[in-house]
């Protein structure tokens, strides 16, 4: 396992994000939802960093901020030393190339009207980079036949669709892969395969991984470091094996008691 000795790649400091629910009365303002309450974290180059917490704890909000898909209410995010919080899209090209995302549900993240060839090539086209043989190469890397290129997402199973989403994310040769519950929407029988694929690719390509799950047993198989989130805060962080063996925070212990076993994972 790589050590944590790498240089900091993503440094978040004091991140808060307040959402405002739509107002339901003319006289009262919409209710404020404090999705993040001052989150700080450091992800180092080559690290596999897991974020775990139950539904509603703020995991997806945190990822959206780290990926500059949303802006924090307060706080700072540095990527490779550069502040990204609040940057306009035209100044985020370096991030769009260096960091790619795999979402929970490939059915909604993949445009059903596009062929696999175009879905996988799209990030390259968007960056104005040549496609060449990259689609075939990527399909092979995720265990799909070259013939998949001419087909549409609905012609595949859920697990295969997530393979397509992974191929697409890898297209621009990112340095960081971010995954938000990438197996939670999949059939239990294929979760292990997709996690193994992700772990193998991260290893082979030397990627930095930021991986979100509500399940610490899943995080433990893919990550070396974990941050435990509860109600918009990181309550515990450390080497995942240590947190697993000896959770310090009461909330982590509760999470651990709820852990199911993961079938099909080697
Ligand atoms: N766009 C939004 N508008 C209002 N509230 C939101 C929005 N997105 C998330 N929230 C709220 O923020 C909190 C954290 O949500 P989220 O980050 O999706 O958590 P998780 O991914 O851990 O399930 C929840 O209370 C959720 O209802
Ligand atoms: Mg979420």
Coordinates of C-alpha atoms and ligand atoms in Angstrom, one line a residue:
X1 CA 0.0 0.0 0.0
X2 CA 1.3 3.5 -0.8
X3 CA 2.1 5.6 2.2
X4 CA 0.6 9.0 3.0
X5 CA 4.0 10.6 2.1
X6 CA 2.7 12.2 -1.1
X7 CA 2.4 16.0 -1.4
X8 CA -1.0 17.5 -0.7
X9 CA -3.2 17.6 -3.9
X10 CA -6.6 18.6 -2.5
X11 CA -6.7 20.9 0.5
X12 CA -10.1 21.9 1.8
X13 CA -10.3 24.3 4.7
X14 CA -13.3 25.4 6.7
X15 CA -15.9 24.5 4.0
X16 CA -19.4 25.4 4.8
X17 CA -22.4 25.1 2.5
X18 CA -25.8 26.4 3.4
X19 CA -28.8 25.6 1.2
X20 CA -32.0 27.5 1.3
X21 CA -35.2 25.6 0.9
X22 CA -37.8 27.4 -1.2
X23 CA -39.9 29.7 1.0
X24 CA -43.3 28.4 1.7
X25 CA -44.7 31.7 3.0
X26 CA -44.5 35.3 1.9
X27 CA -43.4 36.5 5.4
X28 CA -40.9 33.8 6.4
X29 CA -37.6 33.1 4.6
X30 CA -36.9 29.6 3.3
X31 CA -35.5 27.2 5.8
X32 CA -31.6 27.1 5.9
X33 CA -30.0 23.7 5.6
X34 CA -26.5 23.5 6.9
X35 CA -25.2 20.7 4.7
X36 CA -21.5 21.3 5.6
X37 CA -20.3 22.9 8.8
X38 CA -16.7 23.7 8.5
X39 CA -15.0 20.7 6.8
X40 CA -11.2 20.6 6.4
X41 CA -9.3 17.8 4.7
X42 CA -6.2 17.0 2.8
X43 CA -5.9 14.4 0.1
X44 CA -2.3 13.6 -0.9
X45 CA -1.1 12.6 -4.3
X46 CA -1.6 8.9 -4.9
X47 CA -3.8 8.5 -1.8
X48 CA -7.0 6.6 -1.8
X49 CA -9.2 8.7 0.4
X50 CA -12.7 7.5 1.5
X51 CA -15.5 9.6 2.9
X52 CA -18.1 7.6 4.8
X53 CA -21.4 8.7 6.5
X54 CA -25.1 8.0 6.4
X55 CA -27.5 9.4 3.9
X56 CA -27.8 13.2 4.4
X57 CA -24.5 13.7 6.2
X58 CA -23.2 16.0 3.4
X59 CA -20.9 13.6 1.4
X60 CA -22.2 14.6 -2.0
X61 CA -22.3 18.2 -1.1
X62 CA -18.6 18.0 -0.1
X63 CA -17.7 16.1 -3.4
X64 CA -19.5 18.7 -5.5
X65 CA -17.4 21.4 -3.9
X66 CA -14.2 19.5 -4.3
X67 CA -15.0 19.1 -8.0
X68 CA -16.0 22.7 -8.4
X69 CA -19.5 21.7 -9.5
X70 CA -20.9 24.0 -6.7
X71 CA -19.5 26.9 -4.6
X72 CA -19.0 26.9 -0.9
X73 CA -20.8 29.4 1.3
X74 CA -17.5 29.9 3.0
X75 CA -14.1 28.2 3.0
X76 CA -11.3 27.5 0.6
X77 CA -10.3 24.6 -1.7
X78 CA -6.9 24.3 -3.2
X79 CA -6.1 21.9 -6.0
X80 CA -2.4 21.4 -6.5
X81 CA -1.8 24.7 -4.7
X82 CA -4.4 26.7 -6.7
X83 CA -7.5 28.1 -5.2
X84 CA -10.6 26.7 -7.0
X85 CA -13.5 27.8 -4.9
X86 CA -15.6 30.3 -6.8
X87 CA -13.5 30.2 -10.0
X88 CA -15.5 30.8 -13.2
X89 CA -15.8 27.7 -15.5
X90 CA -13.5 29.2 -18.1
X91 CA -10.6 29.1 -15.5
X92 CA -11.3 25.5 -14.4
X93 CA -10.0 23.7 -17.5
X94 CA -7.0 22.3 -15.7
X95 CA -9.4 20.8 -13.1
X96 CA -11.8 19.4 -15.7
X97 CA -8.8 17.6 -17.2
X98 CA -7.1 16.5 -14.0
X99 CA -10.2 15.4 -12.0
X100 CA -13.0 13.2 -13.3
X101 CA -16.1 11.9 -11.6
X102 CA -18.0 8.6 -11.5
X103 CA -21.6 9.1 -10.2
X104 CA -23.8 6.7 -8.4
X105 CA -26.3 6.0 -11.1
X106 CA -24.9 5.4 -14.6
X107 CA -28.5 5.4 -16.0
X108 CA -28.9 9.1 -15.2
X109 CA -25.2 10.1 -15.7
X110 CA -25.0 8.7 -19.3
X111 CA -27.1 10.4 -22.0
X112 CA -29.3 7.6 -23.3
X113 CA -29.3 9.1 -26.9
X114 CA -25.6 8.9 -27.3
X115 CA -23.7 5.8 -28.5
X116 CA -21.0 4.5 -26.1
X117 CA -18.3 5.7 -28.6
X118 CA -19.4 9.3 -28.2
X119 CA -20.1 9.0 -24.5
X120 CA -16.5 7.8 -23.8
X121 CA -15.0 10.3 -26.3
X122 CA -17.0 13.3 -25.0
X123 CA -14.6 14.5 -22.3
X124 CA -11.8 14.5 -24.8
X125 CA -13.8 16.3 -27.4
X126 CA -14.9 18.9 -24.7
X127 CA -11.2 19.5 -24.0
X128 CA -10.3 19.7 -27.7
X129 CA -8.1 16.7 -27.5
X130 CA -7.7 14.0 -30.2
X131 CA -9.7 10.8 -29.7
X132 CA -7.7 8.4 -31.9
X133 CA -7.9 4.8 -30.7
X134 CA -8.6 5.9 -27.1
X135 CA -12.2 4.6 -27.0
X136 CA -11.2 1.0 -27.9
X137 CA -8.3 1.2 -25.5
X138 CA -10.6 2.4 -22.7
X139 CA -13.4 -0.1 -23.4
X140 CA -10.7 -2.8 -23.2
X141 CA -9.4 -1.4 -19.9
X142 CA -12.8 -1.6 -18.3
X143 CA -13.5 -5.1 -19.6
X144 CA -15.9 -4.3 -22.5
X145 CA -15.6 -5.5 -26.1
X146 CA -14.7 -3.0 -28.9
X147 CA -18.2 -3.8 -30.3
X148 CA -19.8 -2.0 -27.3
X149 CA -18.8 1.3 -29.0
X150 CA -21.7 1.3 -31.4
X151 CA -24.4 0.5 -28.9
X152 CA -26.5 2.7 -26.5
X153 CA -26.5 2.7 -22.7
X154 CA -29.9 0.9 -22.4
X155 CA -28.4 -2.1 -24.2
X156 CA -26.2 -2.8 -21.2
X157 CA -26.7 -4.1 -17.7
X158 CA -26.2 -1.7 -14.7
X159 CA -22.7 -3.1 -14.0
X160 CA -21.7 -2.7 -17.7
X161 CA -23.1 0.9 -17.7
X162 CA -20.9 1.7 -14.7
X163 CA -17.9 0.3 -16.7
X164 CA -18.8 2.7 -19.5
X165 CA -19.0 5.6 -17.0
X166 CA -15.5 4.6 -15.7
X167 CA -14.1 4.5 -19.2
X168 CA -15.5 7.9 -19.9
X169 CA -14.0 9.3 -16.7
X170 CA -10.6 7.9 -17.5
X171 CA -10.6 9.3 -21.1
X172 CA -8.7 12.6 -20.4
X173 CA -6.1 10.7 -18.4
X174 CA -7.0 12.4 -15.1
X175 CA -4.8 12.4 -12.1
X176 CA -7.7 12.1 -9.7
X177 CA -10.8 10.0 -9.9
X178 CA -13.8 11.0 -7.7
X179 CA -16.5 8.4 -7.1
X180 CA -19.8 9.1 -5.4
X181 CA -21.4 5.8 -4.2
X182 CA -20.4 4.2 -7.5
X183 CA -21.8 0.8 -6.6
X184 CA -24.8 1.7 -4.5
X185 CA -27.3 1.7 -7.4
X186 CA -26.0 -1.7 -8.7
X187 CA -27.1 -5.2 -8.2
X188 CA -25.4 -6.7 -5.1
X189 CA -23.9 -9.5 -7.3
X190 CA -21.9 -7.1 -9.4
X191 CA -20.8 -4.6 -6.8
X192 CA -17.6 -6.5 -6.0
X193 CA -16.6 -6.7 -9.6
X194 CA -17.0 -3.0 -10.2
X195 CA -15.1 -2.2 -7.0
X196 CA -12.3 -4.6 -8.0
X197 CA -12.1 -2.9 -11.4
X198 CA -11.9 0.6 -9.8
X199 CA -9.2 -0.5 -7.4
X200 CA -7.2 -2.2 -10.1
X201 CA -7.4 0.8 -12.4
X202 CA -6.5 3.3 -9.7
X203 CA -3.5 1.0 -8.9
X204 CA -2.3 0.5 -12.5
X205 CA -2.7 4.2 -13.4
X206 CA -1.3 5.5 -10.1
X207 CA -4.4 7.6 -9.6
X208 CA -5.5 9.6 -6.6
X209 CA -8.9 8.4 -5.5
X210 CA -11.6 10.2 -3.5
X211 CA -14.3 7.7 -2.8
X212 CA -17.7 8.2 -1.1
X213 CA -19.8 5.5 0.4
X214 CA -22.3 5.1 3.2
X215 CA -20.7 1.7 3.9
X216 CA -17.3 1.6 5.7
X217 CA -16.7 -2.0 4.6
X218 CA -16.7 -0.9 1.0
X219 CA -14.4 2.1 1.8
X220 CA -12.1 -0.3 3.6
X221 CA -11.6 -2.4 0.5
X222 CA -10.7 0.5 -1.8
X223 CA -9.2 3.2 0.4
X224 CA -6.3 3.6 2.8
X225 CA -7.6 6.7 4.5
X226 CA -11.1 7.5 5.7
X227 CA -13.0 10.5 6.9
X228 CA -16.2 9.8 8.8
X229 CA -18.9 12.4 8.2
X230 CA -21.9 13.1 10.5
X231 CA -24.3 16.0 10.0
X232 CA -22.0 18.1 7.9
X233 CA -18.9 17.6 9.9
X234 CA -15.9 15.2 9.8
X235 CA -16.0 13.6 13.2
X236 CA -13.1 11.2 12.7
X237 CA -10.3 10.6 10.3
X238 CA -7.4 8.2 10.0
X239 CA -6.0 5.1 8.4
X240 CA -9.0 3.1 7.4
X241 CA -7.7 -0.1 9.1
X242 CA -7.3 1.7 12.4
X243 CA -10.7 3.3 12.2
X244 CA -12.2 -0.1 11.4
X245 CA -10.4 -1.9 14.2
X246 CA -10.7 0.9 16.8
X247 CA -13.3 3.5 16.0
X248 CA -12.9 6.5 18.4
X249 CA -16.1 8.4 17.8
X250 CA -19.4 7.0 18.9
X251 CA -21.0 7.8 15.5
X252 CA -18.3 5.6 13.8
X253 CA -19.1 2.7 16.1
X254 CA -22.8 3.1 15.2
X255 CA -21.9 3.1 11.5
X256 CA -19.8 -0.1 12.0
X257 CA -22.6 -1.9 13.7
X258 CA -24.7 -1.3 10.6
X259 CA -22.2 -2.7 8.1
X260 CA -23.4 -5.5 5.9
X261 CA -20.9 -8.0 4.4
X262 CA -19.9 -7.4 0.8
X263 CA -20.4 -10.4 -1.4
X264 CA -18.2 -11.1 -4.3
X265 CA -15.3 -9.0 -3.1
X266 CA -12.0 -10.8 -3.1
Ligands
LIG1 N1 -29.7 21.4 -3.6 C1 -30.1 21.3 -2.3 N2 -31.0 22.1 -1.8 C2 -31.4 22.0 -0.5 N3 -30.9 21.1 0.4 C3 -30.0 20.2 -0.1 C4 -29.5 20.3 -1.5 N4 -28.6 19.3 -1.7 C5 -28.5 18.7 -0.5 N5 -29.3 19.2 0.4 C6 -29.4 18.8 1.9 O1 -28.1 18.9 2.4 C7 -27.9 17.8 3.3 C8 -26.7 16.9 2.8 O2 -27.0 16.3 1.6 P1 -26.0 15.4 0.7 O3 -24.7 16.2 0.6 O4 -26.7 15.0 -0.5 O5 -25.7 14.2 1.7 P2 -25.2 12.7 1.4 O6 -24.6 12.7 0.0 O7 -24.3 12.3 2.5 O8 -26.5 11.8 1.4 C9 -29.2 17.0 3.4 O9 -29.9 17.5 4.4 C10 -29.8 17.4 2.1 O10 -31.2 17.3 2.2
LIG2 MG1 -24.9 11.5 -1.7

